PDB file of C-alpha atoms in Angstrom:
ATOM      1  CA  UNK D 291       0.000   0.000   0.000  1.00 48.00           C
ATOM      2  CA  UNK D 292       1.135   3.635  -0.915  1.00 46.00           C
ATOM      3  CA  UNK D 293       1.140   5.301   2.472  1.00 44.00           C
ATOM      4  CA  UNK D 294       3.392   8.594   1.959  1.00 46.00           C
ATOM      5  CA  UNK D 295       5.787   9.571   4.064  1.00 41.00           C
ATOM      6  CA  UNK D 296       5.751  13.520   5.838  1.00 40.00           C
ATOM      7  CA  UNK D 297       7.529  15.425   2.765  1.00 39.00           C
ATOM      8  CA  UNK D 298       5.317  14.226   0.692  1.00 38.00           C
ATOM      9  CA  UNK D 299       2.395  15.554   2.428  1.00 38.00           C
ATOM     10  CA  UNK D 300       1.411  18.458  -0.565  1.00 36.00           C
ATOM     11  CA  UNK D 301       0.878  15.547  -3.257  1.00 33.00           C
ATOM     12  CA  UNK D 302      -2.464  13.801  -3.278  1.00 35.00           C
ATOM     13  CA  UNK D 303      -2.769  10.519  -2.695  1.00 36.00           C
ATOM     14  CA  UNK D 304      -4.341   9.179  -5.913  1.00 37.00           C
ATOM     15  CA  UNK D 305      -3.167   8.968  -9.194  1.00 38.00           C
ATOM     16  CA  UNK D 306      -3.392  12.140 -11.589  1.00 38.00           C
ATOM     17  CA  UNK D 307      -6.721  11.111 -13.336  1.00 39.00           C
ATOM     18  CA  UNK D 308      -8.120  10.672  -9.721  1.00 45.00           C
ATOM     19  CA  UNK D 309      -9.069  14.595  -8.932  1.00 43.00           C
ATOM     20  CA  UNK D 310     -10.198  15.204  -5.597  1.00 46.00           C
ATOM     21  CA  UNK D 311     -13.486  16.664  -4.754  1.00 46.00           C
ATOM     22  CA  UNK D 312     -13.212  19.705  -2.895  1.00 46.00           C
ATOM     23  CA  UNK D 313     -12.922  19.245   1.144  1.00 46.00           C
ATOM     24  CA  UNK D 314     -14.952  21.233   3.609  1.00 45.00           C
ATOM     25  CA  UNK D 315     -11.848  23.215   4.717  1.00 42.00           C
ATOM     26  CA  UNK D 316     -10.386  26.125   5.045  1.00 42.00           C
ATOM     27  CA  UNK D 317      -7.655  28.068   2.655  1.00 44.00           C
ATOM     28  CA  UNK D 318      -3.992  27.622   3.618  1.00 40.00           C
ATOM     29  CA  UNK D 319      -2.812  30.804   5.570  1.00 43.00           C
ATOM     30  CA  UNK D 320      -0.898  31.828   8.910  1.00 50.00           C
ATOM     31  CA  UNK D 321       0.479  28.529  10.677  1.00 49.00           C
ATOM     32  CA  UNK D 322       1.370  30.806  13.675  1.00 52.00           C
ATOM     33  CA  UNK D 323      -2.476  31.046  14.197  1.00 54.00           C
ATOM     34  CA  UNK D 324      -3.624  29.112  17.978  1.00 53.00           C
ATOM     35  CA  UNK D 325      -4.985  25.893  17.561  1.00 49.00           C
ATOM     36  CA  UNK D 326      -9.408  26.200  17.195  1.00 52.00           C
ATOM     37  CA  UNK D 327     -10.236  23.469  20.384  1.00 50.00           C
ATOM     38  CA  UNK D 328     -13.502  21.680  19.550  1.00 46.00           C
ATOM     39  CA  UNK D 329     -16.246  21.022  21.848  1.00 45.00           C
ATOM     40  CA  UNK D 330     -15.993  19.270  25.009  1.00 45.00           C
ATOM     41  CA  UNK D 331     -16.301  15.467  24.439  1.00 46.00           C
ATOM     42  CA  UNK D 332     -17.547  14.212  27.921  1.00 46.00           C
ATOM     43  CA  UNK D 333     -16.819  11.377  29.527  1.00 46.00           C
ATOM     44  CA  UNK D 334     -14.331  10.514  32.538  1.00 52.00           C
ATOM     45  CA  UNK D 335     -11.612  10.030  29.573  1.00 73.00           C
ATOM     46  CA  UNK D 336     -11.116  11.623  26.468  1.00 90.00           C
ATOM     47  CA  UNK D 337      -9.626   9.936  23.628  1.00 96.00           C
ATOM     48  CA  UNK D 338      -6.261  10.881  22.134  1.00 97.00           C
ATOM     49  CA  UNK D 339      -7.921  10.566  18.650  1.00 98.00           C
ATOM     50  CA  UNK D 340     -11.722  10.826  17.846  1.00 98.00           C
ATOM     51  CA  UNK D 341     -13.059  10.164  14.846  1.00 98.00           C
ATOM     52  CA  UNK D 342     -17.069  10.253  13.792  1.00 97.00           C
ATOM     53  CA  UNK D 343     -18.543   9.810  10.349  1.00 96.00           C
ATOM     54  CA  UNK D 344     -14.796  10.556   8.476  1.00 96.00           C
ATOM     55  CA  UNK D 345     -15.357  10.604   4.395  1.00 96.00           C
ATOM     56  CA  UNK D 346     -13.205  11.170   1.510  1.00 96.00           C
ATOM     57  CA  UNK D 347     -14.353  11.082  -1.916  1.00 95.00           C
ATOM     58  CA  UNK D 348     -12.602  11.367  -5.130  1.00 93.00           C
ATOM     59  CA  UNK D 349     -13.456  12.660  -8.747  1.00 89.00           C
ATOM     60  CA  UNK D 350     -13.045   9.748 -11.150  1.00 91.00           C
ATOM     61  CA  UNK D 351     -13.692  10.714 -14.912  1.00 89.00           C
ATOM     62  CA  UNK D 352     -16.506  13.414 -13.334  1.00 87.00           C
ATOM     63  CA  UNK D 353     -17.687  10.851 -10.903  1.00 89.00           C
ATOM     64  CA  UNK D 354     -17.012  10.721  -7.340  1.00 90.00           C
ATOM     65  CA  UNK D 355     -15.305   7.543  -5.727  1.00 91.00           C
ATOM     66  CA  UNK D 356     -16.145   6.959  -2.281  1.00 93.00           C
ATOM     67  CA  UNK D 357     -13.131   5.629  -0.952  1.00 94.00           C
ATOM     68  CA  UNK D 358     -14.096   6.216   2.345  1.00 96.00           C
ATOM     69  CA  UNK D 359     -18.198   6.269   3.767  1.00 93.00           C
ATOM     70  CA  UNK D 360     -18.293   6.394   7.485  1.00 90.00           C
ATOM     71  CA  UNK D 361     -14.811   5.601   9.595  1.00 95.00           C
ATOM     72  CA  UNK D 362     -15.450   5.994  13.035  1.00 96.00           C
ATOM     73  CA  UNK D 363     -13.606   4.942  16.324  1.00 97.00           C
ATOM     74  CA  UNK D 364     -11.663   6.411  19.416  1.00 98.00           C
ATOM     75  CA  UNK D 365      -8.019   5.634  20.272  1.00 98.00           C
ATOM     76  CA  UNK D 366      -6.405   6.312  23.312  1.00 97.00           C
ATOM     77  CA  UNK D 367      -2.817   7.484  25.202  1.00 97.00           C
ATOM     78  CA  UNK D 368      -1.228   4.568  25.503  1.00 96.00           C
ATOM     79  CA  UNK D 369      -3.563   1.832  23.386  1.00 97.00           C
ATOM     80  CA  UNK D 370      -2.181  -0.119  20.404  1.00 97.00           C
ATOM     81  CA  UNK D 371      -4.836  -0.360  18.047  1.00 98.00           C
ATOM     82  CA  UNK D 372      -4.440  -2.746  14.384  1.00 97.00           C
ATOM     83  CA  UNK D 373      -6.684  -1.857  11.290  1.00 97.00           C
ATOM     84  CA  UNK D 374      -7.259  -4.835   8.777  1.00 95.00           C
ATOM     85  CA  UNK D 375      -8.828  -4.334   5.487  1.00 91.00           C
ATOM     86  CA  UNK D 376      -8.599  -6.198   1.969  1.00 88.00           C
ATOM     87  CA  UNK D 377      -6.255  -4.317  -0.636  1.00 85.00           C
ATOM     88  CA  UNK D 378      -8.377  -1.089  -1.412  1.00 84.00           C
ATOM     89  CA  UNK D 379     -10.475  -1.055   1.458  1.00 90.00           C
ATOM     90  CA  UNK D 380      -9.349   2.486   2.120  1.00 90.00           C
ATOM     91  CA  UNK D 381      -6.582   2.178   4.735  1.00 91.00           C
ATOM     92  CA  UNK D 382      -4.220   4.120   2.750  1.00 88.00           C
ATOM     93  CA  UNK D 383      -6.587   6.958   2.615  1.00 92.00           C
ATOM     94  CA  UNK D 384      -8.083   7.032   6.126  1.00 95.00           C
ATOM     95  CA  UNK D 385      -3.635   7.018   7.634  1.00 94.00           C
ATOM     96  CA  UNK D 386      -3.233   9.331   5.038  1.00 93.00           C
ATOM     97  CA  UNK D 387      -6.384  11.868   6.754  1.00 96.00           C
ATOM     98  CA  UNK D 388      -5.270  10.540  10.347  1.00 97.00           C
ATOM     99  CA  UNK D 389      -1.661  11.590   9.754  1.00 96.00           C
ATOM    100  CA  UNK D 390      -2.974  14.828   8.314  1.00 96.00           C
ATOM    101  CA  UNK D 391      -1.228  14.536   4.842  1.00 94.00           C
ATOM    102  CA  UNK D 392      -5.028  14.544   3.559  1.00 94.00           C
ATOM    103  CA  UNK D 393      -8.051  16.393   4.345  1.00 94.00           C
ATOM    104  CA  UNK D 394     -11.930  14.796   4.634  1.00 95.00           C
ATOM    105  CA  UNK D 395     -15.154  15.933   2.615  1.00 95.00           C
ATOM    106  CA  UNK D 396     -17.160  15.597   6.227  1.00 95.00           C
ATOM    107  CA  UNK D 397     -16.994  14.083   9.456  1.00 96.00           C
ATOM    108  CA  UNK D 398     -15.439  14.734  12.899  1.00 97.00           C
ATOM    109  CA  UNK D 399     -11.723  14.636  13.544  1.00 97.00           C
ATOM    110  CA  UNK D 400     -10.072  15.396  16.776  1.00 97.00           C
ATOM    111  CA  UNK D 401      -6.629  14.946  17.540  1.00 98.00           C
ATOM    112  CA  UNK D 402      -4.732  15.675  21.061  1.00 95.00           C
ATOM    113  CA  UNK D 403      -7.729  18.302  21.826  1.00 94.00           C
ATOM    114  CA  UNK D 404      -7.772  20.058  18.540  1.00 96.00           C
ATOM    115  CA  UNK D 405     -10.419  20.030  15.700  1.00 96.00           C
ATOM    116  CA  UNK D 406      -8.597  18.765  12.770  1.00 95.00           C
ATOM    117  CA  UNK D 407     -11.014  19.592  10.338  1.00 94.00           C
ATOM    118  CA  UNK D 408     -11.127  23.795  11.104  1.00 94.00           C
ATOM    119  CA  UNK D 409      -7.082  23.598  10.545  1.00 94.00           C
ATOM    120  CA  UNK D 410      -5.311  25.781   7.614  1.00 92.00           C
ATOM    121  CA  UNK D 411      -2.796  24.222   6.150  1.00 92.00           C
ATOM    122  CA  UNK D 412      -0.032  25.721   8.095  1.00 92.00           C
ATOM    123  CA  UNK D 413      -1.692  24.650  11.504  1.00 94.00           C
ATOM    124  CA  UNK D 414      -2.063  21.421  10.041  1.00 94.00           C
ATOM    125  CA  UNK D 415       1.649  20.786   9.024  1.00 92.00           C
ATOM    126  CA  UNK D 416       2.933  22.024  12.927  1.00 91.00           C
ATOM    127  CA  UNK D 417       0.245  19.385  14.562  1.00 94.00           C
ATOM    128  CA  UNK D 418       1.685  16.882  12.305  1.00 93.00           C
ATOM    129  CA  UNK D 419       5.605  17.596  12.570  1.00 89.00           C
ATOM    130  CA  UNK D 420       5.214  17.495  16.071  1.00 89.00           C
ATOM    131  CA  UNK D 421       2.476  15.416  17.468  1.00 94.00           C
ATOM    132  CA  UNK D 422       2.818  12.410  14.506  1.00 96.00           C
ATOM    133  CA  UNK D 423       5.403   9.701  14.226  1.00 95.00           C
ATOM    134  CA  UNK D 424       5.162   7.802  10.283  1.00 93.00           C
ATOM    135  CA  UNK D 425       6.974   4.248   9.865  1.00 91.00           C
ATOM    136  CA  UNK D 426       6.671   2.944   6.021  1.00 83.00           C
ATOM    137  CA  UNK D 427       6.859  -0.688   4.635  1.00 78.00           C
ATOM    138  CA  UNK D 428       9.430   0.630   2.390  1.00 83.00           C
ATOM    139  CA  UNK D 429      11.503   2.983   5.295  1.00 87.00           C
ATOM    140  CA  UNK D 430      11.716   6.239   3.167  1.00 90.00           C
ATOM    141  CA  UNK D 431      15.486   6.828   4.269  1.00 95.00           C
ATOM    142  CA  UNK D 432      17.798   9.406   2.633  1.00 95.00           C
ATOM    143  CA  UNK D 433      20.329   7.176   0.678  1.00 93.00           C
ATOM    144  CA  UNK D 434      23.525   9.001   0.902  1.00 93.00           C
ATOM    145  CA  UNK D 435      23.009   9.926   4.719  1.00 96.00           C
ATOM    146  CA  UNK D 436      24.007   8.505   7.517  1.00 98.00           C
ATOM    147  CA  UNK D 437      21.885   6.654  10.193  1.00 98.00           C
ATOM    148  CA  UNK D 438      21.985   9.033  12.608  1.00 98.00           C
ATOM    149  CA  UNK D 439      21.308  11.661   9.897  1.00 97.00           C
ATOM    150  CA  UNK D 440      18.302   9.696   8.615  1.00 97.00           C
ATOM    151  CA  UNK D 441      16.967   9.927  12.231  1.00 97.00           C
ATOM    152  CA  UNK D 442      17.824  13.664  12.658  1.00 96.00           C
ATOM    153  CA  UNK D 443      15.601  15.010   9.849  1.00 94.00           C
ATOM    154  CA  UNK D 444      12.807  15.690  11.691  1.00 93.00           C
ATOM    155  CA  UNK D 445      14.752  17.457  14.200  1.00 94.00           C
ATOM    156  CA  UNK D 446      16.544  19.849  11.289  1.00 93.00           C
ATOM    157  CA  UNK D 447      13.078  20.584  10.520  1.00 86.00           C
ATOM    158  CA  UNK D 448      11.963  20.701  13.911  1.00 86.00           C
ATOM    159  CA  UNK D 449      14.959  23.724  14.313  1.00 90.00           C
ATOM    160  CA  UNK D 450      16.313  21.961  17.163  1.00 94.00           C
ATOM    161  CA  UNK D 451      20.243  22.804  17.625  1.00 97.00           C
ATOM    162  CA  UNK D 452      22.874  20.109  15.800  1.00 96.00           C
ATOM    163  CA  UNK D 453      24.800  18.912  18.877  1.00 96.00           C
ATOM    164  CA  UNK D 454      21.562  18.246  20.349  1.00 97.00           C
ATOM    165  CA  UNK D 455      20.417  16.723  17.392  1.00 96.00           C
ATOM    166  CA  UNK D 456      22.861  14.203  17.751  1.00 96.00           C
ATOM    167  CA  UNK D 457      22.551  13.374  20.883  1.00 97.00           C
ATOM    168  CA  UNK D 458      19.253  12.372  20.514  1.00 97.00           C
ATOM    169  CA  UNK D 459      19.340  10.248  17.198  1.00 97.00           C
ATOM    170  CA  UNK D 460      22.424   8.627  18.666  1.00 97.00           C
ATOM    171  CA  UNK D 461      20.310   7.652  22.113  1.00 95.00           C
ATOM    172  CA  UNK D 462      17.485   6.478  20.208  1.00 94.00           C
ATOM    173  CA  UNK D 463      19.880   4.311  17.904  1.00 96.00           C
ATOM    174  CA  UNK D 464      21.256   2.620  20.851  1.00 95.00           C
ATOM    175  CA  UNK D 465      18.065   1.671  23.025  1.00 89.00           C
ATOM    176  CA  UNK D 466      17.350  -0.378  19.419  1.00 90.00           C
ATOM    177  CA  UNK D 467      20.528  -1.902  19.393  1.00 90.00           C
ATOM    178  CA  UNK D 468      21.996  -0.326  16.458  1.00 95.00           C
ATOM    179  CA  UNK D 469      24.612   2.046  18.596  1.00 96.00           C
ATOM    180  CA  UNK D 470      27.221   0.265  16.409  1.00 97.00           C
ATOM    181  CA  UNK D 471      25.805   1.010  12.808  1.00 97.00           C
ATOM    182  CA  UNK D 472      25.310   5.298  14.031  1.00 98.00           C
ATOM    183  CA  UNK D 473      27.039   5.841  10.518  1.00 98.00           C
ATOM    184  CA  UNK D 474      26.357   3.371   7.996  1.00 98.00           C
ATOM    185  CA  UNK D 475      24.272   4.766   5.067  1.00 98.00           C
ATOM    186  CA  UNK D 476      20.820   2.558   4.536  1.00 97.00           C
ATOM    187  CA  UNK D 477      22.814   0.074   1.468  1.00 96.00           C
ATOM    188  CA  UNK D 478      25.075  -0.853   4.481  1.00 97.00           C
ATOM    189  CA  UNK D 479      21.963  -1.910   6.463  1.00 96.00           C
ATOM    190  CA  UNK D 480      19.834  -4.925   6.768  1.00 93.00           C
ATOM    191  CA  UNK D 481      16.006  -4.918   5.805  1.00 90.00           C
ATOM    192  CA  UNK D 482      15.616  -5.013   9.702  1.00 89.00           C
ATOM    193  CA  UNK D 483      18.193  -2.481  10.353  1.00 93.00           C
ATOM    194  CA  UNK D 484      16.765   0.297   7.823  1.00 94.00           C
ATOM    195  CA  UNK D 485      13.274  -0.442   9.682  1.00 91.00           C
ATOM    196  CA  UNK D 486      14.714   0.190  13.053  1.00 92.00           C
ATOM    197  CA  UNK D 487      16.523   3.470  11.923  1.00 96.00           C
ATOM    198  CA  UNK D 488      12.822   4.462  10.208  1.00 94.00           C
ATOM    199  CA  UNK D 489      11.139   3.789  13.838  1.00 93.00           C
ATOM    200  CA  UNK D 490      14.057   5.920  15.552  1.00 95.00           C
ATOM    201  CA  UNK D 491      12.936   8.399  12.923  1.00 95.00           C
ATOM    202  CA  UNK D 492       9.526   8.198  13.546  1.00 94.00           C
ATOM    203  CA  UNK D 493      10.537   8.372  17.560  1.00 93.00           C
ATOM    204  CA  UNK D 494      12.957  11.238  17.659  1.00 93.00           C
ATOM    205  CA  UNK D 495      10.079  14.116  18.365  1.00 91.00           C
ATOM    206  CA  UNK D 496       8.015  12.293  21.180  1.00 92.00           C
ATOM    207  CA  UNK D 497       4.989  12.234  19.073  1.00 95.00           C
ATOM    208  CA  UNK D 498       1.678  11.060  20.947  1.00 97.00           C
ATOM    209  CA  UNK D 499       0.757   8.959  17.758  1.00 98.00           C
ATOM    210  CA  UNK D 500       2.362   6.415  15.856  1.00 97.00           C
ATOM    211  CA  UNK D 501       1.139   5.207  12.664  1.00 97.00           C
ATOM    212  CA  UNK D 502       2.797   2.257  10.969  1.00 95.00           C
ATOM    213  CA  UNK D 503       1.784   1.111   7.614  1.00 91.00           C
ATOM    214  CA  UNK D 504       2.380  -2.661   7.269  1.00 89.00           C
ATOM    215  CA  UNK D 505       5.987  -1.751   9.680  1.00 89.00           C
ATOM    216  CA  UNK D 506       6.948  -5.595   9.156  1.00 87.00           C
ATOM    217  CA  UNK D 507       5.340  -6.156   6.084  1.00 83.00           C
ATOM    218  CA  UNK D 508       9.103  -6.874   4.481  1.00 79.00           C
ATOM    219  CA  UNK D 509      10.925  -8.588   7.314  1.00 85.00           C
ATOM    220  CA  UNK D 510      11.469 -12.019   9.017  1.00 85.00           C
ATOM    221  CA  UNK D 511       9.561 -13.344  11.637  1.00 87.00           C
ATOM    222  CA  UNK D 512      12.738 -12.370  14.174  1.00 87.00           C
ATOM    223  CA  UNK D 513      12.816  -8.796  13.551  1.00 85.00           C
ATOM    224  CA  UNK D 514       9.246  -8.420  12.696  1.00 88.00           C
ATOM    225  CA  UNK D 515       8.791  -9.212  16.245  1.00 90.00           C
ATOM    226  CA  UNK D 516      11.720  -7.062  17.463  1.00 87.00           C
ATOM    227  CA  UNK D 517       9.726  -3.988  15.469  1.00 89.00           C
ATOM    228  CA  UNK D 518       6.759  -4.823  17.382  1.00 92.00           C
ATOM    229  CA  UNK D 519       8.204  -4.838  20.525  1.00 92.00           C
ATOM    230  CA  UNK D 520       9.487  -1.293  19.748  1.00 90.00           C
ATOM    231  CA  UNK D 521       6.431   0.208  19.029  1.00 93.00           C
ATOM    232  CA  UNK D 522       4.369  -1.586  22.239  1.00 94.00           C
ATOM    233  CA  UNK D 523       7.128  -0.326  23.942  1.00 92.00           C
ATOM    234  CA  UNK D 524       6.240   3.161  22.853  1.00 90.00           C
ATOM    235  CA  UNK D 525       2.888   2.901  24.183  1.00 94.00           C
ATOM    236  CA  UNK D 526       2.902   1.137  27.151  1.00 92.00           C
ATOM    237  CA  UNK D 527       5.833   2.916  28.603  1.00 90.00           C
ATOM    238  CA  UNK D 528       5.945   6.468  27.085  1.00 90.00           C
ATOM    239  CA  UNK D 529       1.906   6.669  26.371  1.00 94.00           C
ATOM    240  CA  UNK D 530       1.522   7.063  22.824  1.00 96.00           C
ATOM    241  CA  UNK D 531      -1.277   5.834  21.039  1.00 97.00           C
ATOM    242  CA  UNK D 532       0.092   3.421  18.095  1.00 97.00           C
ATOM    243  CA  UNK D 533      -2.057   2.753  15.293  1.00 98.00           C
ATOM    244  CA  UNK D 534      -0.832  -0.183  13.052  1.00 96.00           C
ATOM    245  CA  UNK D 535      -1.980  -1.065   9.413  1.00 94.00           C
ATOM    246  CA  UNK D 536      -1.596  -5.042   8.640  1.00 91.00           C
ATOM    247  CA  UNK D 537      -2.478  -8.125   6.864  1.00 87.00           C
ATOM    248  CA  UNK D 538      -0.450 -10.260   9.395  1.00 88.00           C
ATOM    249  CA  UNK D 539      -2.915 -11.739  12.406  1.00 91.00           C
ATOM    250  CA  UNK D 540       0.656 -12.371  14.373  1.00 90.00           C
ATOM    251  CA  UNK D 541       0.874  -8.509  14.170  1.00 92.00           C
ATOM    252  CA  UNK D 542      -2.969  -7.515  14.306  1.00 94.00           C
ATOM    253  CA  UNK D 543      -2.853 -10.167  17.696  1.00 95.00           C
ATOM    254  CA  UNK D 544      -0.479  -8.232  19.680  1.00 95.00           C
ATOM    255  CA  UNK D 545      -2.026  -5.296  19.382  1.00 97.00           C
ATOM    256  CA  UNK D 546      -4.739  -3.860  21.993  1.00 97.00           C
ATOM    257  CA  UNK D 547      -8.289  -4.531  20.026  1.00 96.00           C
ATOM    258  CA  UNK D 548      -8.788  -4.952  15.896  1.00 97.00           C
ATOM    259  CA  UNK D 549     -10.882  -2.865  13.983  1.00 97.00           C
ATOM    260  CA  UNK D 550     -11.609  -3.977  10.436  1.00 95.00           C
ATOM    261  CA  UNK D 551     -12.128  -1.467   7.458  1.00 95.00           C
ATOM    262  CA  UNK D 552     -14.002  -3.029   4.622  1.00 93.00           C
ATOM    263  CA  UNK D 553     -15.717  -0.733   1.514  1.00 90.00           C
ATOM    264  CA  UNK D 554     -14.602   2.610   3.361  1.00 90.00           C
ATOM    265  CA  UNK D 555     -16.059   1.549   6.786  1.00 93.00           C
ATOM    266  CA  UNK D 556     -14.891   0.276   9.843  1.00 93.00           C
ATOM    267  CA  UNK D 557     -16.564  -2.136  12.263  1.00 90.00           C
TER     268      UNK D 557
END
């Protein structure tokens, strides 16, 4: 599946003869501007993510595509939570509107207290850079860099200072056991190893989410199971809420609770 990775986030999703309709969103302006909060949700708890009634639609030849109908459900801090769907179910579309690289025709969508859906474009890159963590199938890693580079991009982006920089991507490349591979560029690395350095990635900012899009779908039993470990460790230990695309049930089994997508809606 064709999740895309964070600098991708201005190219649609779709092919070129797939136009999207037009969302129910606001015009790109000042990404200084505060956050809008939405209502109060109730309840002793309040979910990290909430979402009611998400769609997405497409313009196919002058005809819309539902890709997705009604995708509900509420995640919380801390909760691993695996979607399973057939091949064009819609999970590429609904991580692509969860990790904000997309915007919805209608529905509710709440992340960490905000209300995704009044967000310009601006707002909605800042929430992402710094509340989101992305880990690909296919790791997305900068060839002629360096490991800890790799891991560091967010951070350059993020503005933080180099020396820090490298303190943390080296830290986070140790606690998953690649402190001896710090500068080996991704040909030098093992399937397992490039995934590892992609999950430091996705790690180095503290987001509150995770999303993974099929994280082990190209590994060995052994380090699928080391990459899973990794990101349950993230959950139950630092809080965030991991949400993990599969086709795998040893992957979908580990996680907290299932929830199936199937013709753009999830039960």
């Amino acid at each position: 599946m064709a999740f895309r990775s964070p600098r991708a986030a201005r190219v649609r999703p779709h092919a070129a003869s797939a136009t999207p309709t037009e969302p129910d969103s606001p015009d790109p302006t000042d990404e200084a501007a505060p956050f809008p909060a939405p209502a109060h949700l109730g309840g002793e708890r309040e979910p990290l993510l909430r979402i009611r009634g998400l769609r997405r639609s497409f313009q196919v030849s002058g005809e819309p595509l539902h890709v997705l109908v009604d995708c509900s459900m509420d995640v919380q801090r801390g909760e691993v939570v695996a979607i399973v769907g057939e091949s064009g179910s819609g999970k590429s579309t609904l991580l692509n509107l969860l990790g904000l690289l997309d915007t919805a025709n209608g529905g509710e969508h709440i992340f960490d207290g905000v209300d995704v859906t009044r967000l310009r474009e601006g707002q909605r890159a800042r929430l992402r850079n710094n509340g989101i963590g992305f880990v690909f199938q296919q790791f997305h890693l900068l060839e002629r860099r360096s490991a800890m580079a790799n891991v560091a991009v967010p951070l350059v982006l993020g503005g933080v200072p180099l020396i820090r920089r490298r303190a943390i991507a080296k830290q986070l490349l140790t606690s998953l056991g690649l402190g001896h591979r710090l500068h080996a560029q991704p040909h030098q690395l093992s399937g397992g190893e490039q995934q590892r350095v992609a999950l430091a990635r996705a790690m180095c900012l503290n987001p509150s989410l995770i999303l993974a899009d099929e994280p082990t779908g190209a590994l060995d039993a052994t380090t699928s199971e080391l990459i899973m470990d990794q990101l349950l460790e993230q959950a139950r230990h630092r809080g965030a809420a991991v949400i993990v695309v599969t086709h795998e049930p040893s992957v979908a089994s580990r996680a907290d609770r299932t929830m199936n997508i199937a013709d753009g809606r999830m039960y």
